[in-house]
Coordinates of C-alpha atoms in Angstrom, one line a residue:
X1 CA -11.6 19.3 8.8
X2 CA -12.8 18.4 5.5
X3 CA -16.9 17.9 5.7
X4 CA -18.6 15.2 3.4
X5 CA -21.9 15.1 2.7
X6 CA -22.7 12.0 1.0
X7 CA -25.5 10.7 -1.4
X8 CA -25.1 6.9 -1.6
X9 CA -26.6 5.8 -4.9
X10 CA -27.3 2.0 -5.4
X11 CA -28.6 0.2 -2.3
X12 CA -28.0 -3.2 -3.2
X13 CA -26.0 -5.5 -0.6
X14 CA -22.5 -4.3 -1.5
X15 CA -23.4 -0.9 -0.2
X16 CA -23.7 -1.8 3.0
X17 CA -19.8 -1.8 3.1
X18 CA -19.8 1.1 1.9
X19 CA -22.5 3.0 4.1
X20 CA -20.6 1.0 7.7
X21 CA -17.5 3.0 6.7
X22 CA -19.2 6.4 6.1
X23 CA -20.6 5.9 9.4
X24 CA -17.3 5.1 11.0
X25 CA -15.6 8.3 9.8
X26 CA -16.0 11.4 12.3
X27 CA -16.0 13.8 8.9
X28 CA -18.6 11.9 6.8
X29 CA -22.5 12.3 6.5
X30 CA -24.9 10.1 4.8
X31 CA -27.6 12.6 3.2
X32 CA -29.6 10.8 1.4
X33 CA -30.4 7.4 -0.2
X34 CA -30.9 6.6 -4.3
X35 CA -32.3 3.4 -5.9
X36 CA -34.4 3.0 -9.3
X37 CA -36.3 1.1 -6.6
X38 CA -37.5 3.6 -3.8
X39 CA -38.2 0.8 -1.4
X40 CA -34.3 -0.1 -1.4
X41 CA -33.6 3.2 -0.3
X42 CA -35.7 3.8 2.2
X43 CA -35.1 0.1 3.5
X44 CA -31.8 0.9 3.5
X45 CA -32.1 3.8 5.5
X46 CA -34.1 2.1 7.8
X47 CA -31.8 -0.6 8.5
X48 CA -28.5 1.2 8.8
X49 CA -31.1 3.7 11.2
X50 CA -30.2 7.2 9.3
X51 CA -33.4 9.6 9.3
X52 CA -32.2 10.8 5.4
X53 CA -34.6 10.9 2.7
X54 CA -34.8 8.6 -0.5
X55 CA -34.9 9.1 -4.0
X56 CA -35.4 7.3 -7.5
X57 CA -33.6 11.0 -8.7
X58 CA -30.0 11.3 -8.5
X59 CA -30.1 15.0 -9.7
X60 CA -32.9 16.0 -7.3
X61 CA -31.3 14.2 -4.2
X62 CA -27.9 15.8 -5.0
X63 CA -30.1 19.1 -5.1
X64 CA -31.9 18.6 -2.1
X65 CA -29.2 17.2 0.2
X66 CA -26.4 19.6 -0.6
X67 CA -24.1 16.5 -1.2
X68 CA -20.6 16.9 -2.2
X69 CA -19.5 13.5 -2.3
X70 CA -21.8 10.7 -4.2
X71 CA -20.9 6.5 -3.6
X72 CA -21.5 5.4 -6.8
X73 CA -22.9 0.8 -6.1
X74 CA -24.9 0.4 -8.6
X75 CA -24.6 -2.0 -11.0
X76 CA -21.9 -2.2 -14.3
X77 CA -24.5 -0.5 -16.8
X78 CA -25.3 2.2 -14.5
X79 CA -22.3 3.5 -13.7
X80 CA -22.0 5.8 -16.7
X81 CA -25.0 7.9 -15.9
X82 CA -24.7 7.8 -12.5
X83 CA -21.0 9.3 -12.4
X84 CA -21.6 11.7 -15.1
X85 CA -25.1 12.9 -13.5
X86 CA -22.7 13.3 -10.0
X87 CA -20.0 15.2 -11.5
X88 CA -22.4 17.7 -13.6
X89 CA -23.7 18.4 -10.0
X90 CA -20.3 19.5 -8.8
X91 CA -19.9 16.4 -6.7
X92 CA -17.1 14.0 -6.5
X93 CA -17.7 10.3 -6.7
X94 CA -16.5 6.8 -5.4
X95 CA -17.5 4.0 -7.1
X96 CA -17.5 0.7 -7.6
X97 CA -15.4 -1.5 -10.5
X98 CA -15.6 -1.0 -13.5
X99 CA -15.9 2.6 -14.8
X100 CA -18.1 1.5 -17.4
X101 CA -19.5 -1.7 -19.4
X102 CA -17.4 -0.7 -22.6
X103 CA -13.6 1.7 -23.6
X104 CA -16.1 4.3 -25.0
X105 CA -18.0 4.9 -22.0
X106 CA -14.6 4.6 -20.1
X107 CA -13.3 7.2 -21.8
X108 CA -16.0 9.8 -22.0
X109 CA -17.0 9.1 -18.1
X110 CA -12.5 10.4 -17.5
X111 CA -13.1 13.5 -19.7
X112 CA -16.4 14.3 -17.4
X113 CA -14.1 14.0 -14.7
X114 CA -11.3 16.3 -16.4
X115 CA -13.8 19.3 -17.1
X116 CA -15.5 19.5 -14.6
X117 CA -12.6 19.1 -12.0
X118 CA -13.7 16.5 -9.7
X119 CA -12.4 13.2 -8.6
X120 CA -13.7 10.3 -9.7
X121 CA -12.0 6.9 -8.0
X122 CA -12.4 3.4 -8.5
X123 CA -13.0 0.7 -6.0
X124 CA -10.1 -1.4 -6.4
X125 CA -10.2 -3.2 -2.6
X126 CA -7.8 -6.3 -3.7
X127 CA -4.8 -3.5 -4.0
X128 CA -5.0 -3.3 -0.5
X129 CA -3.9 -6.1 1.0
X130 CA -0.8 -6.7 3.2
X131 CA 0.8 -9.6 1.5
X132 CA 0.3 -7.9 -2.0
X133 CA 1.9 -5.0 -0.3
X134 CA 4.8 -7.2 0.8
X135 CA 4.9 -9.0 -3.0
X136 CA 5.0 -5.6 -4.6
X137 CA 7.4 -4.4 -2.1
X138 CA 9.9 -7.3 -3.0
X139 CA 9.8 -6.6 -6.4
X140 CA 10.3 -2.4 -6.0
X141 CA 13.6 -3.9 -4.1
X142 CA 14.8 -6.0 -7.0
X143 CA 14.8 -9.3 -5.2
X144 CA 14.6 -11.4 -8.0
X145 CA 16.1 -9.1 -10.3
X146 CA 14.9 -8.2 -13.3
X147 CA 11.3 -9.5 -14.0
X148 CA 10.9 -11.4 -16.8
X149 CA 7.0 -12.6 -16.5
X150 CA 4.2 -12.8 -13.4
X151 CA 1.2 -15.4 -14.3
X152 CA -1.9 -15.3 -12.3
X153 CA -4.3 -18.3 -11.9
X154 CA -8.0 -17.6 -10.9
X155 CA -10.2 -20.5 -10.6
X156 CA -13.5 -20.3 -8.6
X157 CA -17.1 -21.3 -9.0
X158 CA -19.6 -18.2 -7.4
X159 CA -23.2 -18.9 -7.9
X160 CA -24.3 -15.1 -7.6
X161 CA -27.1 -15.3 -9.3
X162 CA -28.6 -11.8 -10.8
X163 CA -26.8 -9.7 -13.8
X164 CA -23.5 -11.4 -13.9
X165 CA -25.6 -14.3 -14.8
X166 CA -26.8 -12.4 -17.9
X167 CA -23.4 -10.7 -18.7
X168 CA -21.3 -11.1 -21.9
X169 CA -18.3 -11.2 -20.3
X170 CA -18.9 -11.9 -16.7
X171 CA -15.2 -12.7 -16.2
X172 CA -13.5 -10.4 -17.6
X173 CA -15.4 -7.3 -17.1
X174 CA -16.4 -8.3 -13.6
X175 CA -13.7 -10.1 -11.8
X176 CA -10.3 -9.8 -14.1
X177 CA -10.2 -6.4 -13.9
X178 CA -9.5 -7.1 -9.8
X179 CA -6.6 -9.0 -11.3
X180 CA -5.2 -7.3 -14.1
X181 CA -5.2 -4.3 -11.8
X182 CA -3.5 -6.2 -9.1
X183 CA -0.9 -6.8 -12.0
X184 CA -0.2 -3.3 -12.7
X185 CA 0.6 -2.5 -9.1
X186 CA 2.4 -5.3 -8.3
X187 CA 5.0 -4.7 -11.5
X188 CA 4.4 -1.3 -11.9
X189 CA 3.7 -1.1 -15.4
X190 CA 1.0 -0.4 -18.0
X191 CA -0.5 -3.0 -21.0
X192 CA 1.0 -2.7 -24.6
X193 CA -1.0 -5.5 -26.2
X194 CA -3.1 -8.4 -25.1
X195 CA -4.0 -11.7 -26.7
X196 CA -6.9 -13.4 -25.4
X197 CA -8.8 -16.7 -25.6
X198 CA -12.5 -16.4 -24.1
X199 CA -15.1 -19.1 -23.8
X200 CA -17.7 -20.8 -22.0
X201 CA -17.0 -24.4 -20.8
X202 CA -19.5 -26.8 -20.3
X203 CA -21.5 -26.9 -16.6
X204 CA -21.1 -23.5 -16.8
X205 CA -24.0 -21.7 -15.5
X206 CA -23.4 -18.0 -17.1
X207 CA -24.9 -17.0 -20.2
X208 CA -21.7 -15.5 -20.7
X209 CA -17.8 -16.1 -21.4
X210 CA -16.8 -17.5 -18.0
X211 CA -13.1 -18.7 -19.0
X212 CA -10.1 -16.9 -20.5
X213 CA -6.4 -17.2 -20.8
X214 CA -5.4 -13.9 -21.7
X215 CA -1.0 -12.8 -22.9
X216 CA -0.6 -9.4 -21.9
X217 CA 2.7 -7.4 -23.0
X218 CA 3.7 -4.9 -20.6
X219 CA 5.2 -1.3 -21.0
X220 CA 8.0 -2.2 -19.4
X221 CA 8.9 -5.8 -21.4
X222 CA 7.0 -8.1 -18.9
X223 CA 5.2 -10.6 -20.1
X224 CA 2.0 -11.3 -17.6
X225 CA -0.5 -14.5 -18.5
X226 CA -3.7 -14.8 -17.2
X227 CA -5.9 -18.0 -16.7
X228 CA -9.3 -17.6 -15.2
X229 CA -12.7 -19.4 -14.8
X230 CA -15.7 -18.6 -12.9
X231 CA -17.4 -21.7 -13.1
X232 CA -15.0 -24.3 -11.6
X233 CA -16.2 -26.1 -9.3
X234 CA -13.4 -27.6 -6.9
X235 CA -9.6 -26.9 -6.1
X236 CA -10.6 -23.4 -5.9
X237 CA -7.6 -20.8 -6.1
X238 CA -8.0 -17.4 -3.5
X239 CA -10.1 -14.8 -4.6
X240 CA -6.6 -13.0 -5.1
X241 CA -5.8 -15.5 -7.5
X242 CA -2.4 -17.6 -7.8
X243 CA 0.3 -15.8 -8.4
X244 CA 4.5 -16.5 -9.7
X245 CA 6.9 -14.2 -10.4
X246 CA 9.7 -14.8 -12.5
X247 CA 12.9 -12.8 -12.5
X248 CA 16.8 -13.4 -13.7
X249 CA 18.2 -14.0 -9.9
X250 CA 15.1 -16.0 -8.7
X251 CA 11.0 -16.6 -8.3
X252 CA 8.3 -15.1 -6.3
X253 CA 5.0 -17.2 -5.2
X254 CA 1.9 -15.8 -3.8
X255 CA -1.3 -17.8 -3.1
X256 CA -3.3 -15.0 -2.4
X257 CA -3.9 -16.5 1.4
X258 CA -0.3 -16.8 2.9
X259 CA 2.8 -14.6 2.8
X260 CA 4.6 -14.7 -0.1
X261 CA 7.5 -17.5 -0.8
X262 CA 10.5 -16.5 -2.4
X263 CA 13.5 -18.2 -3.6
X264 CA 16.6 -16.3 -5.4
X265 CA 20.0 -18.4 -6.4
X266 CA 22.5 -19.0 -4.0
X267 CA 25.8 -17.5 -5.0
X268 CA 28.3 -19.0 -2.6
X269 CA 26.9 -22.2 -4.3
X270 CA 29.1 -23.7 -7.4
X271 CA 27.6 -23.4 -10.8
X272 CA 25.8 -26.3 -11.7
X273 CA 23.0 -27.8 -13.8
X274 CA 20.4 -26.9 -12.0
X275 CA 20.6 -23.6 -9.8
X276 CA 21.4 -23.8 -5.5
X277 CA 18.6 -21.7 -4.5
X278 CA 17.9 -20.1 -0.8
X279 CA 14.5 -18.7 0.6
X280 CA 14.5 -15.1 1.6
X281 CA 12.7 -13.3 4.0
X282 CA 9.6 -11.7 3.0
X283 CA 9.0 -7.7 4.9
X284 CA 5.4 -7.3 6.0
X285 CA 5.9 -3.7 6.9
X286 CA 2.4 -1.8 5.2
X287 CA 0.6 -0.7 8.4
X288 CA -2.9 0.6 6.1
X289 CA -6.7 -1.3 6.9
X290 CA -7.1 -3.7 4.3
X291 CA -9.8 -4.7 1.7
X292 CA -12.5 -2.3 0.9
X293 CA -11.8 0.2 4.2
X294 CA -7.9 0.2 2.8
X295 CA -9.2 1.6 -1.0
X296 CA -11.5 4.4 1.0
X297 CA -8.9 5.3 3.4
X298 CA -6.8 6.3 0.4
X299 CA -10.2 7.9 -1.4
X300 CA -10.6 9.9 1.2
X301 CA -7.1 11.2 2.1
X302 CA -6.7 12.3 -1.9
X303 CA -9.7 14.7 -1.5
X304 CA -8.7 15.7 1.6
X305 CA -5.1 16.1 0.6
X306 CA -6.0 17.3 -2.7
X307 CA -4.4 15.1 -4.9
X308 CA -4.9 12.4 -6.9
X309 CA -6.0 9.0 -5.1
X310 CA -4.3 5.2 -6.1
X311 CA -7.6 4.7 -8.3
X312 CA -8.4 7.3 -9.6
X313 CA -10.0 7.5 -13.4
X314 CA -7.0 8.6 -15.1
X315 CA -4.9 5.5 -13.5
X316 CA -7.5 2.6 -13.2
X317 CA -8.8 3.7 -17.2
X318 CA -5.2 1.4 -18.0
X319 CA -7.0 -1.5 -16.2
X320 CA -9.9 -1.0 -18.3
X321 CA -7.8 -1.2 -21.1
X322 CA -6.5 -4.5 -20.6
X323 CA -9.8 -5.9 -19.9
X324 CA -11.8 -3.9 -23.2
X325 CA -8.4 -5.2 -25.0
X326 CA -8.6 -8.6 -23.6
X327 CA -12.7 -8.7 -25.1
X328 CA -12.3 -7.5 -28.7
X329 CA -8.9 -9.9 -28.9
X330 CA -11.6 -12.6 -27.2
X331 CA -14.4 -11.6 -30.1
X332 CA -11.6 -11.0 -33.1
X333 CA -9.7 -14.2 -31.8
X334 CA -6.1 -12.1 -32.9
X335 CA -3.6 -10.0 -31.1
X336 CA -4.8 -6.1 -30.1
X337 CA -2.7 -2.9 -29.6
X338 CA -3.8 -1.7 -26.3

């Protein structure tokens, strides 16, 4: 069996997700520990009781521990240097969303990846959910027929606190691209163009955009809207957003919470002004762990497999794209070719 020796880089709160599941896997080790502040790591490695060293140096503790395998948690801005640093030491890397803070950075990090012949997948935890599973499954079966549009509603008020308080784009570059990647899998295309209106509406507490209403056009003809905040405060939507499907036989509805709803026409009905519709029954058949555990289960079975994983670089730099597009349309207020 595969063994991975793993440097986690970033010990911040979300890595504590990421360290439980290392340590639930019979073929992982946690090496070593890597912060800018050396007091994380070793207070990390305290807590989660690992006797492994800490660093402030990504190169040296790759060195040192004879990793193979780096968790890339640190925040948006890092994530550049701390992948590239990771694959220039022969290791592969998980990480967390987004690849990098701009298309540029995006790019360059996925030719790293390409020359020097190691993985490099994104954390894209909101892919793996049943009931998107069971939406997405629907669709593959043509149970609307052909799809004409999906729109996604996101509305939520998270007082973080910290850098997304400071970013540019908070929503779109932190939260949308959960979304807009959910849209690629669950219509199985890629973005052609995007127009995008981003602001920041009063209350809002982000220095930031924390609003948009982005039109993507799909490779594949679909037309998928977006309408987001991060400062609304009441009638929250899911953190999956709210979703509807159109197609030319029916409609799909998703909460992001429930099973999905869907209605197609009822043929054995006479024509009339307004359609006949029946429900249908929704399969809930995907068996995988959900969430975050779900996107690592998948990391690790591409390595171990040796194949490309769900998220890797080369896939999950098309969700980048819509979200880069979805900014310059936001800042040149006009249509862009993705």
């Amino acid at each position: 069996m595969m063994k991975h020796r793993i440097v986690v880089a970033g010990c911040g709160e979300m890595s504590n997700t990421w360290i439980d599941y290392a340590n639930n896997r019979d073929n992982t080790e946690i090496v070593g520990f890597v912060d800018v502040n050396i007091d994380a790591a070793q207070g990390m490695a305290k807590r989660k009781g690992l006797s492994v060293p800490a660093y402030n140096d990504l190169s040296q503790a790759i060195f040192e521990t004879k990793a193979n395998l780096v968790f890339d948690v640190t925040i948006p801005s890092a994530h550049k240097e701390i992948v590239t640093t990771a694959l220039k030491a022969g290791c592969h890397v998980f990480g967390e969303k987004p690849m990098a803070e701009s298309m540029e950075d995006a790019r360059d990090v996925l030719q790293y990846a390409q020359y020097y012949g190691k993985n490099y997948t994104v954390m894209q935890n909101r892919r793996y959910l049943k009931k998107i599973r069971a939406l997405q499954n629907l669709l593959a079966n043509n149970a609307i027929g052909t799809v004409g549009s999906v729109h996604a509603d996101f509305f939520l008020g998270p007082h973080f606190g910290g850098f997304r308080d400071v970013m540019d784009n908070p929503l779109i570059l932190d939260m949308a691209i959960h979304t807009f990647d959910q849209a690629r899998l669950i219509i199985g295309s890629d973005p052609v163009s995007v127009y995008c209106h981003e602001y920041n509406p009063p209350g809002s507490w982000y220095k930031g955009n924390a609003s948009a209403m982005c039109i993507f056009e799909m490779s594949n003809g679909i037309v998928f809207t977006y309408r987001g905040s991060w400062c609304a405060e009441g009638l929250n939507t899911s953190w999956e957003a709210d979703w509807r499907v159109t197609g030319s036989k029916g409609s799909i509805r998703w909460d992001g919470i429930n099973l999905p709803i869907c209605e197609v026409i009822d043929e054995s009905q006479p024509k009339d002004f307004i359609s006949k519709v029946k429900s249908i029954e929704v399969p809930y058949k995907w068996e995988g762990q959900e969430g975050h555990w779900g996107c690592f289960d998948e990391m690790f079975s591409s390595l171990e497999e040796n194949r490309m994983a769900e998220t890797d670089c080369r896939d999950n730099i098309k969700s980048m794209a819509m979200v880069f597009g979805a900014i310059e349309s936001g800042k040149k207020m006009k249509k862009i070719i993705i």
